[in-house]
Short mmCIF file of C-alpha atoms and ligand atoms in Angstrom, two decimals:
data_model
loop_
_atom_site.label_atom_id
_atom_site.label_comp_id
_atom_site.label_asym_id
_atom_site.label_seq_id
_atom_site.Cartn_x
_atom_site.Cartn_y
_atom_site.Cartn_z
CA UNK A 149 -35.92 -6.62 5.89
CA UNK A 150 -35.11 -6.87 9.62
CA UNK A 151 -37.86 -5.33 11.50
CA UNK A 152 -41.00 -3.70 9.46
CA UNK A 153 -40.44 -0.05 11.56
CA UNK A 154 -42.85 2.65 9.43
CA UNK A 155 -40.55 5.10 8.20
CA UNK A 156 -42.75 7.89 10.01
CA UNK A 157 -41.29 6.52 13.12
CA UNK A 158 -38.08 6.72 12.18
CA UNK A 159 -37.10 10.66 13.64
CA UNK A 160 -33.70 10.90 11.55
CA UNK A 161 -33.06 14.38 13.17
CA UNK A 162 -29.74 15.45 13.38
CA UNK A 163 -30.34 19.27 14.08
CA UNK A 164 -30.63 18.54 17.79
CA UNK A 165 -26.57 17.66 17.81
CA UNK A 166 -23.93 19.57 19.40
CA UNK A 167 -22.82 22.36 16.69
CA UNK A 168 -24.89 20.55 14.00
CA UNK A 169 -23.94 21.65 10.93
CA UNK A 170 -24.72 19.85 7.56
CA UNK A 171 -21.84 21.62 5.50
CA UNK A 172 -19.11 20.47 7.93
CA UNK A 173 -20.30 17.76 9.53
CA UNK A 174 -17.12 15.93 11.52
CA UNK A 175 -16.08 12.37 10.83
CA UNK A 176 -16.67 11.08 14.65
CA UNK A 177 -20.17 12.84 14.75
CA UNK A 178 -21.53 11.37 11.67
CA UNK A 179 -20.71 7.62 12.86
CA UNK A 180 -22.34 8.52 15.94
CA UNK A 181 -25.53 9.86 14.42
CA UNK A 182 -25.47 7.06 12.31
CA UNK A 183 -25.12 4.38 15.22
CA UNK A 184 -28.36 5.20 16.61
CA UNK A 185 -30.52 3.92 14.06
CA UNK A 186 -28.65 0.65 13.12
CA UNK A 187 -31.06 -2.01 14.35
CA UNK A 188 -29.55 -5.42 13.67
CA UNK A 189 -30.89 -8.22 12.08
CA UNK A 190 -32.93 -10.83 14.51
CA UNK A 191 -33.63 -13.97 12.99
CA UNK A 192 -30.86 -16.87 13.45
CA UNK A 193 -30.51 -19.96 11.87
CA UNK A 194 -28.69 -23.23 12.91
CA UNK A 195 -25.50 -23.65 10.42
CA UNK A 196 -22.93 -26.60 10.53
CA UNK A 197 -19.75 -25.05 12.25
CA UNK A 198 -17.65 -24.57 9.06
CA UNK A 199 -20.52 -22.62 7.45
CA UNK A 200 -20.44 -20.07 10.19
CA UNK A 201 -17.02 -18.65 9.74
CA UNK A 202 -17.80 -14.98 9.28
CA UNK A 203 -21.18 -15.20 10.81
CA UNK A 204 -22.27 -13.55 14.28
CA UNK A 205 -23.52 -15.76 17.12
CA UNK A 206 -27.02 -15.45 17.98
CA UNK A 207 -26.80 -17.05 21.45
CA UNK A 208 -24.57 -17.75 23.77
CA UNK A 209 -22.17 -21.10 23.26
CA UNK A 210 -22.26 -22.94 26.80
CA UNK A 211 -19.46 -25.48 27.01
CA UNK A 212 -21.39 -28.80 27.90
CA UNK A 213 -18.63 -30.39 29.65
CA UNK A 214 -15.40 -29.41 31.43
CA UNK A 215 -12.51 -28.73 29.08
CA UNK A 216 -10.13 -30.96 29.60
CA UNK A 217 -12.57 -33.58 30.65
CA UNK A 218 -10.24 -35.41 32.96
CA UNK A 219 -7.18 -34.26 34.97
CA UNK A 220 -4.19 -35.22 33.02
CA UNK A 221 -0.29 -35.15 32.83
CA UNK A 222 1.32 -31.72 30.85
CA UNK A 223 4.45 -33.66 30.47
CA UNK A 224 6.08 -37.04 29.40
CA UNK A 225 7.19 -38.37 32.73
CA UNK A 226 6.01 -40.22 35.86
CA UNK A 227 2.89 -40.00 37.90
CA UNK A 228 2.93 -40.13 41.67
CA UNK A 229 1.55 -39.00 44.92
CA UNK A 230 3.05 -36.25 46.80
CA UNK A 231 2.68 -37.73 49.75
CA UNK A 232 5.43 -40.28 48.74
CA UNK A 233 7.97 -37.01 48.53
CA UNK A 234 10.97 -37.31 51.00
CA UNK A 235 11.32 -34.50 53.23
CA UNK A 236 14.16 -32.30 51.55
CA UNK A 237 17.20 -30.74 53.51
CA UNK A 238 17.57 -26.97 52.88
CA UNK A 239 16.32 -26.36 49.76
CA UNK A 240 19.74 -24.88 48.35
CA UNK A 241 21.14 -28.25 49.23
CA UNK A 242 18.32 -30.05 48.01
CA UNK A 243 19.13 -33.77 46.29
CA UNK A 244 16.01 -35.32 45.69
CA UNK A 245 15.84 -38.60 47.79
CA UNK A 246 12.76 -40.12 46.19
CA UNK A 247 12.30 -43.47 44.77
CA UNK A 248 9.39 -44.92 43.33
CA UNK A 249 8.71 -48.28 41.68
CA UNK A 250 6.90 -47.97 38.11
CA UNK A 251 3.75 -50.13 37.97
CA UNK A 252 2.44 -49.38 34.47
CA UNK A 253 2.41 -47.07 31.22
CA UNK A 254 -0.63 -44.45 30.93
CA UNK A 255 -0.81 -43.40 27.11
CA UNK A 256 -3.06 -40.31 26.03
CA UNK A 257 -6.20 -41.72 25.18
CA UNK A 258 -6.17 -44.70 27.47
CA UNK A 259 -7.10 -44.87 31.15
CA UNK A 260 -5.39 -47.27 33.71
CA UNK A 261 -7.54 -49.18 35.84
CA UNK A 262 -5.19 -49.58 38.68
CA UNK A 263 -4.86 -47.47 41.70
CA UNK A 264 -1.69 -46.30 42.66
CA UNK A 265 0.06 -47.25 46.16
CA UNK A 266 2.59 -45.29 48.72
CA UNK A 267 5.94 -45.92 47.16
CA UNK A 268 4.30 -46.13 43.53
CA UNK A 269 4.43 -44.45 40.05
CA UNK A 270 3.34 -44.83 36.74
CA UNK A 271 4.91 -43.66 33.27
CA UNK A 272 2.50 -41.27 31.98
CA UNK A 273 2.48 -39.58 28.36
CA UNK A 274 1.37 -35.89 27.72
CA UNK A 275 -2.17 -35.84 27.83
CA UNK A 276 -2.47 -39.19 29.81
CA UNK A 277 -5.48 -39.29 32.21
CA UNK A 278 -4.17 -39.25 35.83
CA UNK A 279 -4.52 -42.44 37.88
CA UNK A 280 -6.47 -42.61 41.03
CA UNK A 281 -4.21 -42.27 43.74
CA UNK A 282 -1.55 -39.97 41.91
CA UNK A 283 -1.82 -36.11 42.18
CA UNK A 284 1.42 -34.98 40.36
CA UNK A 285 4.00 -35.65 37.64
CA UNK A 286 7.36 -35.47 37.41
CA UNK A 287 8.96 -34.83 33.81
CA UNK A 288 10.94 -37.82 32.59
CA UNK A 289 14.40 -35.50 32.25
CA UNK A 290 13.85 -34.87 36.23
CA UNK A 291 14.54 -38.60 37.10
CA UNK A 292 16.87 -41.18 36.60
CA UNK A 293 15.53 -44.96 35.68
CA UNK A 294 16.96 -48.13 37.16
CA UNK A 295 14.93 -50.89 35.81
CA UNK A 296 11.58 -50.10 37.24
CA UNK A 297 13.02 -47.59 39.43
CA UNK A 298 12.99 -44.17 39.50
CA UNK A 299 15.05 -41.58 41.26
CA UNK A 300 14.07 -37.98 41.41
CA UNK A 301 17.01 -35.76 40.58
CA UNK A 302 14.84 -32.26 41.37
CA UNK A 303 12.51 -31.34 44.04
CA UNK A 304 9.43 -31.91 43.34
CA UNK A 305 6.38 -29.93 44.00
CA UNK A 306 2.56 -31.46 44.74
CA UNK A 307 0.32 -30.83 41.62
CA UNK A 308 3.15 -29.93 39.87
CA UNK A 309 2.90 -30.79 35.59
CA UNK A 310 -0.74 -31.83 35.89
CA UNK A 311 -3.74 -29.82 34.03
CA UNK A 312 -7.07 -30.23 35.79
CA UNK A 313 -10.34 -31.09 34.55
CA UNK A 314 -12.12 -27.39 33.44
CA UNK A 315 -9.08 -25.65 33.90
CA UNK A 316 -9.61 -24.07 30.03
CA UNK A 317 -13.32 -24.01 30.35
CA UNK A 318 -15.78 -25.12 33.17
CA UNK A 319 -18.97 -27.00 32.09
CA UNK A 320 -22.03 -24.14 31.79
CA UNK A 321 -19.36 -21.65 31.42
CA UNK A 322 -20.01 -19.37 28.67
CA UNK A 323 -17.56 -20.17 26.19
CA UNK A 324 -18.25 -17.35 23.22
CA UNK A 325 -21.09 -14.95 23.65
CA UNK A 326 -24.15 -13.74 21.26
CA UNK A 327 -22.85 -10.89 18.98
CA UNK A 328 -19.47 -12.52 18.41
CA UNK A 329 -18.15 -12.86 14.94
CA UNK A 330 -16.85 -16.60 14.21
CA UNK A 331 -13.28 -16.84 13.48
CA UNK A 332 -10.95 -19.68 12.72
CA UNK A 333 -10.18 -20.36 16.31
CA UNK A 334 -13.71 -20.22 17.27
CA UNK A 335 -14.38 -23.35 14.85
CA UNK A 336 -11.82 -25.16 16.36
CA UNK A 337 -12.84 -23.78 19.79
CA UNK A 338 -16.88 -25.23 19.41
CA UNK A 339 -15.34 -28.50 18.08
CA UNK A 340 -13.23 -29.04 21.00
CA UNK A 341 -16.75 -28.85 22.87
CA UNK A 342 -18.13 -31.69 20.49
CA UNK A 343 -20.73 -29.44 19.09
CA UNK A 344 -21.53 -29.81 15.48
CA UNK A 345 -23.81 -26.67 14.83
CA UNK A 346 -24.29 -23.25 15.98
CA UNK A 347 -26.71 -20.56 15.93
CA UNK A 348 -25.74 -17.57 13.77
CA UNK A 349 -28.20 -14.42 12.46
CA UNK A 350 -28.86 -14.95 9.02
CA UNK A 351 -27.00 -12.82 6.47
CA UNK A 352 -27.39 -9.31 6.11
CA UNK A 353 -28.93 -8.09 2.45
CA UNK A 354 -27.15 -5.34 0.94
CA UNK A 355 -28.34 -3.82 -2.33
CA UNK A 356 -26.33 -1.55 -4.53
CA UNK A 357 -26.05 0.39 -7.62
CA UNK A 358 -23.86 3.38 -9.30
CA UNK A 359 -25.55 6.15 -10.45
CA UNK A 360 -24.38 8.30 -13.50
CA UNK A 361 -25.19 9.21 -17.22
CA UNK A 362 -21.19 8.87 -17.94
CA UNK A 363 -21.16 5.13 -16.50
CA UNK A 364 -20.08 2.32 -19.04
CA UNK A 365 -20.09 -1.20 -18.42
CA UNK A 366 -17.21 -3.02 -18.61
CA UNK A 367 -17.07 -5.07 -22.32
CA UNK A 368 -18.90 -1.63 -23.50
CA UNK A 369 -16.80 0.29 -26.09
CA UNK A 370 -16.32 3.96 -24.08
CA UNK A 371 -17.84 6.80 -25.68
CA UNK A 372 -16.52 10.44 -25.45
CA UNK A 373 -17.26 11.59 -21.96
CA UNK A 374 -17.91 7.92 -20.54
CA UNK A 375 -15.78 6.25 -17.70
CA UNK A 376 -16.32 2.61 -17.01
CA UNK A 377 -18.22 2.23 -13.68
CA UNK A 378 -15.68 0.94 -11.20
CA UNK A 379 -17.65 1.64 -8.09
CA UNK A 380 -19.80 -1.43 -8.00
CA UNK A 381 -16.60 -3.77 -8.61
CA UNK A 382 -15.14 -2.17 -5.53
CA UNK A 383 -17.97 -2.09 -3.56
CA UNK A 384 -18.82 -5.80 -4.36
CA UNK A 385 -15.24 -6.11 -3.37
CA UNK A 386 -15.33 -4.63 0.35
CA UNK A 387 -18.67 -6.33 1.04
CA UNK A 388 -17.96 -9.79 -0.06
CA UNK A 389 -14.86 -9.53 2.51
CA UNK A 390 -18.38 -9.36 5.00
CA UNK A 391 -20.41 -12.16 5.21
CA UNK A 392 -23.06 -10.88 3.20
CA UNK A 393 -25.17 -11.08 0.40
CA UNK A 394 -24.42 -8.74 -1.92
CA UNK A 395 -27.23 -7.65 -4.61
CA UNK A 396 -25.76 -5.60 -7.62
CA UNK A 397 -28.45 -3.66 -8.77
CA UNK A 398 -26.38 -2.21 -11.50
CA UNK A 399 -25.24 1.50 -13.49
CA UNK A 400 -28.35 3.56 -13.18
CA UNK A 401 -28.29 6.80 -15.26
CA UNK A 402 -29.12 9.88 -13.78
CA UNK A 403 -32.92 9.59 -14.69
CA UNK A 404 -35.54 10.30 -12.26
CA UNK A 405 -37.67 7.58 -13.03
CA UNK A 406 -34.97 4.68 -13.45
CA UNK A 407 -33.41 5.84 -10.19
CA UNK A 408 -36.88 5.49 -8.55
CA UNK A 409 -37.61 2.44 -9.49
CA UNK A 410 -34.16 0.93 -8.53
CA UNK A 411 -34.30 2.48 -5.27
CA UNK A 412 -37.69 0.98 -4.55
CA UNK A 413 -36.57 -2.38 -6.08
CA UNK A 414 -33.53 -2.46 -3.75
CA UNK A 415 -35.50 -1.22 -0.66
CA UNK A 416 -37.92 -3.96 -1.11
CA UNK A 417 -35.37 -6.74 -0.96
CA UNK A 418 -32.25 -5.69 0.95
CA UNK A 419 -31.70 -4.50 4.39
CA UNK A 420 -29.37 -1.89 3.10
CA UNK A 421 -29.05 0.05 0.12
CA UNK A 422 -25.97 1.46 -0.73
CA UNK A 423 -25.37 4.10 -3.88
CA UNK A 424 -22.36 5.74 -5.11
CA UNK A 425 -22.48 9.12 -6.98
CA UNK A 426 -25.36 11.60 -7.16
CA UNK A 427 -24.77 13.04 -3.67
CA UNK A 428 -22.64 15.58 -4.39
CA UNK A 429 -24.11 19.26 -4.50
CA UNK A 430 -25.67 20.50 -7.84
CA UNK A 431 -26.33 16.90 -8.84
CA UNK A 432 -28.32 16.04 -6.05
CA UNK A 433 -31.54 17.08 -6.86
CA UNK A 434 -33.00 13.85 -8.15
CA UNK A 435 -31.89 11.66 -5.29
CA UNK A 436 -32.77 14.35 -2.98
CA UNK A 437 -36.07 14.19 -3.87
CA UNK A 438 -36.36 10.47 -4.66
CA UNK A 439 -35.03 10.19 -0.97
CA UNK A 440 -36.97 12.84 0.39
CA UNK A 441 -40.08 11.39 -1.15
CA UNK A 442 -39.65 7.57 -0.04
CA UNK A 443 -37.80 7.94 3.26
CA UNK A 444 -35.92 10.16 5.56
CA UNK A 445 -32.57 11.12 4.45
CA UNK A 446 -29.74 13.34 5.67
CA UNK A 447 -26.93 14.68 3.19
CA UNK A 448 -23.98 16.05 4.76
CA UNK A 449 -20.75 17.52 3.62
CA UNK A 450 -18.12 15.65 5.61
CA UNK A 451 -15.15 17.81 7.37
CA UNK A 452 -12.94 14.67 5.48
CA UNK A 453 -11.10 14.39 2.44
CA UNK A 454 -11.78 12.51 0.23
CA UNK A 455 -15.38 11.66 0.77
CA UNK A 456 -16.90 15.02 1.45
CA UNK A 457 -20.70 14.56 0.33
CA UNK A 458 -22.50 11.32 2.36
CA UNK A 459 -25.97 10.81 2.67
CA UNK A 460 -27.34 8.60 5.47
CA UNK A 461 -30.90 7.76 6.26
CA UNK A 462 -33.83 5.10 6.01
CA UNK A 463 -35.91 4.28 2.73
CA UNK A 464 -39.07 2.54 2.90
CA UNK A 465 -39.37 -0.71 1.51
CA UNK A 466 -42.52 -3.19 1.30
CA UNK A 467 -41.41 -5.28 4.28
CA UNK A 468 -40.16 -2.15 6.58
CA UNK A 469 -37.34 0.61 6.27
CA UNK A 470 -34.01 0.10 4.67
CA UNK A 471 -31.13 1.56 5.73
CA UNK A 472 -29.36 4.04 2.98
CA UNK A 473 -25.78 4.78 2.11
CA UNK A 474 -25.45 7.36 -0.49
CA UNK A 475 -21.52 7.38 -0.79
CA UNK A 476 -19.60 10.19 -3.07
CA UNK A 477 -19.21 9.36 -6.76
CA UNK A 478 -15.23 9.65 -6.77
CA UNK A 479 -13.88 6.04 -6.70
CA UNK A 480 -11.29 6.59 -3.80
CA UNK A 481 -14.10 8.30 -2.16
CA UNK A 482 -16.05 5.29 -2.14
CA UNK A 483 -13.39 3.25 -0.56
CA UNK A 484 -12.79 5.60 2.12
CA UNK A 485 -16.49 6.38 3.22
CA UNK A 486 -16.98 2.58 3.14
CA UNK A 487 -14.04 1.84 5.49
CA UNK A 488 -14.81 5.03 7.64
CA UNK A 489 -18.32 4.75 8.06
CA UNK A 490 -20.11 1.61 6.26
CA UNK A 491 -18.27 -1.21 7.28
CA UNK A 492 -19.03 -0.72 11.11
CA UNK A 493 -22.15 -0.22 10.39
CA UNK A 494 -22.78 -3.41 8.24
CA UNK A 495 -21.30 -5.17 11.20
CA UNK A 496 -23.49 -3.76 13.95
CA UNK A 497 -26.42 -5.04 11.90
CA UNK A 498 -24.83 -7.74 11.51
CA UNK A 499 -25.21 -8.38 15.09
CA UNK A 500 -22.24 -7.45 16.72
CA UNK A 501 -23.47 -4.92 18.70
CA UNK A 502 -19.87 -3.32 19.80
CA UNK A 503 -17.63 -4.12 16.57
CA UNK A 504 -14.13 -3.02 16.95
CA UNK A 505 -12.90 0.01 14.92
CA UNK A 506 -9.96 -0.11 12.60
CA UNK A 507 -6.87 -0.70 14.74
CA UNK A 508 -4.93 2.76 14.71
CA UNK A 509 -1.36 3.01 15.66
CA UNK A 510 1.55 5.77 15.15
CA UNK A 511 4.17 5.19 13.14
CA UNK A 512 6.69 7.72 11.52
CA UNK A 513 6.14 9.16 8.26
CA UNK A 514 9.59 9.53 5.93
CA UNK A 515 8.16 12.18 3.80
CA UNK A 516 6.48 15.55 4.10
CA UNK A 517 2.63 15.56 3.76
CA UNK A 518 0.79 18.65 2.56
CA UNK A 519 -2.77 18.86 4.84
CA UNK A 520 -5.30 21.72 5.54
CA UNK A 521 -6.49 21.98 8.90
CA UNK A 522 -10.55 21.85 9.56
CA UNK A 523 -10.79 18.38 8.42
CA UNK A 524 -9.77 14.88 8.76
CA UNK A 525 -7.57 13.56 5.72
CA UNK A 526 -7.49 9.96 4.88
CA UNK A 527 -4.42 9.73 2.67
CA UNK A 528 -3.04 6.11 1.07
CA UNK A 529 -0.24 5.13 2.34
CA UNK A 530 2.47 2.07 2.07
CA UNK A 531 3.65 0.81 5.53
CA UNK A 532 7.56 -0.48 5.27
CA UNK A 533 9.93 -2.16 7.45
CA UNK A 534 12.98 -0.06 7.07
CA UNK A 535 16.40 -1.12 6.96
CA UNK A 536 17.03 -1.92 11.03
CA UNK A 537 13.17 -3.62 10.82
CA UNK A 538 11.29 -0.31 11.90
CA UNK A 539 8.08 0.10 10.11
CA UNK A 540 7.51 3.45 8.92
CA UNK A 541 5.20 4.68 6.46
CA UNK A 542 5.19 7.03 3.29
CA UNK A 543 2.25 8.37 1.25
CA UNK A 544 1.69 6.29 -2.16
CA UNK A 545 1.97 9.15 -4.23
CA UNK A 546 -0.69 11.72 -5.67
CA UNK A 547 -3.61 11.67 -3.37
CA UNK A 548 -6.74 12.74 -5.86
CA UNK A 549 -9.77 11.05 -4.79
CA UNK A 550 -10.25 9.72 -8.45
CA UNK A 551 -7.05 7.85 -8.34
CA UNK A 552 -8.02 4.38 -7.57
CA UNK A 553 -4.40 3.37 -8.36
CA UNK A 554 -3.68 4.74 -4.90
CA UNK A 555 -5.97 2.34 -3.39
CA UNK A 556 -4.31 -0.74 -4.64
CA UNK A 557 -0.32 0.51 -3.99
CA UNK A 558 -1.70 1.66 -0.58
CA UNK A 559 -1.74 -0.95 2.82
CA UNK A 560 -3.06 1.44 4.73
CA UNK A 561 -4.95 4.61 5.73
CA UNK A 562 -2.93 7.83 6.84
CA UNK A 563 -5.09 9.40 9.29
CA UNK A 564 -4.35 13.09 9.57
CA UNK A 565 -6.98 14.51 12.13
CA UNK A 566 -8.72 18.10 11.69
CA UNK A 567 -6.17 19.88 13.69
CA UNK A 568 -3.41 18.53 12.05
CA UNK A 569 -1.34 21.13 9.02
CA UNK A 570 1.60 20.29 6.91
CA UNK A 571 3.42 17.77 8.23
CA UNK A 572 7.79 17.29 8.02
CA UNK A 573 9.10 14.34 6.83
CA UNK A 574 9.66 12.05 10.30
CA UNK A 575 6.44 13.22 11.84
CA UNK A 576 4.45 10.63 13.86
CA UNK A 577 1.34 10.13 12.13
CA UNK A 578 -1.85 7.93 12.78
CA UNK A 579 -2.31 4.37 10.51
CA UNK A 580 -5.26 2.09 9.97
CA UNK A 581 -3.96 -1.07 8.41
CA UNK A 582 -5.91 -1.95 5.67
CA UNK A 583 -4.45 -5.58 4.86
CA UNK A 584 -6.81 -8.62 5.64
CA UNK A 585 -9.79 -6.28 5.40
CA UNK A 586 -9.40 -4.64 1.67
P1 AMP B 182 -20.80 12.15 -8.41
O1 AMP B 182 -20.94 12.02 -7.08
O2 AMP B 182 -21.98 11.83 -9.31
O3 AMP B 182 -20.92 13.93 -9.10
O4 AMP B 182 -19.43 11.77 -9.19
C1 AMP B 182 -18.46 12.04 -8.71
C2 AMP B 182 -17.39 11.81 -9.94
O5 AMP B 182 -16.79 10.20 -9.76
C3 AMP B 182 -17.35 12.16 -11.44
O6 AMP B 182 -16.28 12.09 -11.88
C4 AMP B 182 -17.94 10.78 -11.69
O7 AMP B 182 -17.69 10.33 -13.16
C5 AMP B 182 -17.07 9.68 -10.79
N1 AMP B 182 -17.95 8.64 -10.87
C6 AMP B 182 -19.53 8.46 -10.25
N2 AMP B 182 -19.89 7.03 -10.44
C7 AMP B 182 -18.30 6.50 -10.67
C8 AMP B 182 -18.56 5.03 -11.11
N3 AMP B 182 -19.68 4.12 -10.64
N4 AMP B 182 -17.37 4.54 -11.41
C9 AMP B 182 -16.56 5.49 -11.36
N5 AMP B 182 -16.38 6.75 -11.58
C10 AMP B 182 -17.52 7.24 -10.74
MG1 MG B 183 -23.07 11.51 -10.87
#
């Protein structure tokens, strides 16, 4: 549990929202409402940098030194002092006249202990430390060499081809700020500073379970009227894409006592509890009563398809309150509501103050789409490159909220906003790419 906030202090009251209608809650309003209650984890731990991949920084990383550490050459060439550049004729006629004597060589990783005098230069390799007395480097392709003398074949400028100390990062500068999620480049960046460990927030703990009398476990023979519980597997997969500790509480029958004990066990050990099924009208009674008894939870019908029923709130656990997300039972609806509401909330709880939403951009849809106005639809789509390399999208086919194969086929959501109606083939539509997150 993150913080011991007694449930009585969590005023979960959406009724003051403009045009609040629990039977037709817009996706945007639901997201905003949830965001107000997300209190990120506070505890931090120190990890070796490789283990920090996917975790969120708990403190700013400051550069302990300048990067690069010393002025060095950006090219293989010759280091020289610009005072030696011979004044040029008008620039369009310029044929450099500078002649310099080579007095040594600098390789990357080794310093030269001689100071350059007037009329001298040093052969230098990329990354080589600039010798004292030199302030510029001419590329080796821009000189002619005769025994130990060079002649410039182009006009040289003071400071050319030098990378200065601190040019990338200055000592004491914030390199990565607290709240940043560690990615591959960041591991390298932190290693480039010589740091071995970083302070990150502890892992968020998320417990989840499926609800439904009709659910059978994989490995069991299906009885009449049963379906295999697939939601726990998609949920496991979606949560595991984030660096989260997942706690699978199983599939629970629609039995009030069992549901209650599972809900409490989940709230006692996790920061977040996610359930699937049992929150739609008609069968919501058990969950609704239980959630009212042990916390504050709001039930909505979201103006979206799939994913209409959704519950959000807080449940009182032993050590404080756990966030609660009640997702619909239909397998596609579980995934859509996870990506539209839960994923971003998890990122906030993990310590990222303003996680980027899933990127969305417009492409042409090659097929016509049936769509009712008044709700946001998340159709499953396939982004593909057409013959001339332009990216376009087409729906996966049947869009029923129980057709999980549509999610396996899809590489994006086609997001059709509330005001949109039927669309002709060739219309521009918004897409959210799922590759890399699903
Ligand atoms: P519910 O929201 O509980 O009314 O469930 C809606 C639909 O989703 C029903 O057809 C359920 O059988 C199905 N469903 C619920 N939970 C699961 C699950 N864990 N795995 C697969 N299907 C489910
Ligand atoms: Mg059910």
